[in-house]
Amino acid sequence: MVIQMSDNGQGIPQDVLESLGKPFYTTKEKGTGVGIPLCKKIMEEHDGIFNIESSTGEGTVITVAFPLSDKEA
């Protein structure tokens, strides 16, 4: 299952994009920097994918994907 969210906003600068997965990295004055790293960790523990692609001036695309189980319910 793949969920993809996109916008046509200002995009994320490359230096910020490279740091987004680092624990405690934040661009907010009162942020903690645990949101994206925690999401990535949860996704990876369930064999999922959490990916952010962004281009300055073009917007951002966030993709989350989980493998579908082939087990019968």
PDB file of C-alpha atoms in Angstrom, residues 1-54:
ATOM      1  CA  MET A   1       0.000   0.000   0.000  1.00  0.00           C
ATOM      2  CA  VAL A   2       1.435   3.341  -1.021  1.00  0.00           C
ATOM      3  CA  ILE A   3       0.231   6.732   0.164  1.00  0.00           C
ATOM      4  CA  GLN A   4       1.706   9.795  -1.475  1.00  0.00           C
ATOM      5  CA  MET A   5       1.089  13.383  -0.429  1.00  0.00           C
ATOM      6  CA  SER A   6       2.301  16.338  -2.445  1.00  0.00           C
ATOM      7  CA  ASP A   7       2.074  20.086  -2.467  1.00  0.00           C
ATOM      8  CA  ASN A   8       3.143  22.893  -4.738  1.00  0.00           C
ATOM      9  CA  GLY A   9       4.578  25.065  -1.971  1.00  0.00           C
ATOM     10  CA  GLN A  10       8.001  26.630  -1.681  1.00  0.00           C
ATOM     11  CA  GLY A  11       9.776  23.297  -1.183  1.00  0.00           C
ATOM     12  CA  ILE A  12      12.379  22.375   1.395  1.00  0.00           C
ATOM     13  CA  PRO A  13      15.947  23.680   1.004  1.00  0.00           C
ATOM     14  CA  GLN A  14      18.488  20.904   0.325  1.00  0.00           C
ATOM     15  CA  ASP A  15      20.435  21.474   3.575  1.00  0.00           C
ATOM     16  CA  VAL A  16      17.243  21.108   5.614  1.00  0.00           C
ATOM     17  CA  LEU A  17      16.098  18.093   3.574  1.00  0.00           C
ATOM     18  CA  GLU A  18      19.389  16.294   4.285  1.00  0.00           C
ATOM     19  CA  SER A  19      18.937  16.819   8.042  1.00  0.00           C
ATOM     20  CA  LEU A  20      15.240  15.932   8.393  1.00  0.00           C
ATOM     21  CA  GLY A  21      15.819  12.319   9.439  1.00  0.00           C
ATOM     22  CA  LYS A  22      18.300  13.197  12.168  1.00  0.00           C
ATOM     23  CA  PRO A  23      16.921  12.900  15.702  1.00  0.00           C
ATOM     24  CA  PHE A  24      16.300  16.232  17.429  1.00  0.00           C
ATOM     25  CA  TYR A  25      16.836  18.282  14.251  1.00  0.00           C
ATOM     26  CA  THR A  26      14.171  20.955  13.960  1.00  0.00           C
ATOM     27  CA  THR A  27      13.540  24.213  12.160  1.00  0.00           C
ATOM     28  CA  LYS A  28      10.876  25.256  14.657  1.00  0.00           C
ATOM     29  CA  GLU A  29      11.633  27.566  17.553  1.00  0.00           C
ATOM     30  CA  LYS A  30       9.846  25.302  20.033  1.00  0.00           C
ATOM     31  CA  GLY A  31      10.176  21.987  18.160  1.00  0.00           C
ATOM     32  CA  THR A  32      11.685  18.782  19.526  1.00  0.00           C
ATOM     33  CA  GLY A  33      12.792  17.196  16.260  1.00  0.00           C
ATOM     34  CA  VAL A  34      11.449  13.726  17.009  1.00  0.00           C
ATOM     35  CA  GLY A  35       8.448  13.562  14.638  1.00  0.00           C
ATOM     36  CA  ILE A  36       9.999  12.542  11.321  1.00  0.00           C
ATOM     37  CA  PRO A  37      12.700  10.261  12.804  1.00  0.00           C
ATOM     38  CA  LEU A  38      10.030   8.498  14.884  1.00  0.00           C
ATOM     39  CA  CYS A  39       7.785   8.034  11.845  1.00  0.00           C
ATOM     40  CA  LYS A  40      10.698   6.666   9.811  1.00  0.00           C
ATOM     41  CA  LYS A  41      11.625   4.239  12.605  1.00  0.00           C
ATOM     42  CA  ILE A  42       8.057   2.926  12.929  1.00  0.00           C
ATOM     43  CA  MET A  43       7.779   2.499   9.155  1.00  0.00           C
ATOM     44  CA  GLU A  44      11.100   0.640   8.922  1.00  0.00           C
ATOM     45  CA  GLU A  45      10.169  -1.664  11.829  1.00  0.00           C
ATOM     46  CA  HIS A  46       7.136  -2.727   9.774  1.00  0.00           C
ATOM     47  CA  ASP A  47       9.155  -3.147   6.551  1.00  0.00           C
ATOM     48  CA  GLY A  48       7.741   0.111   5.251  1.00  0.00           C
ATOM     49  CA  ILE A  49       9.188   3.114   3.488  1.00  0.00           C
ATOM     50  CA  PHE A  50       9.027   6.783   4.496  1.00  0.00           C
ATOM     51  CA  ASN A  51      10.508   9.128   1.917  1.00  0.00           C
ATOM     52  CA  ILE A  52      10.550  12.898   1.379  1.00  0.00           C
ATOM     53  CA  GLU A  53      11.476  14.497  -1.941  1.00  0.00           C
ATOM     54  CA  SER A  54      11.470  18.239  -2.397  1.00  0.00           C
TER      55      SER A  54
END
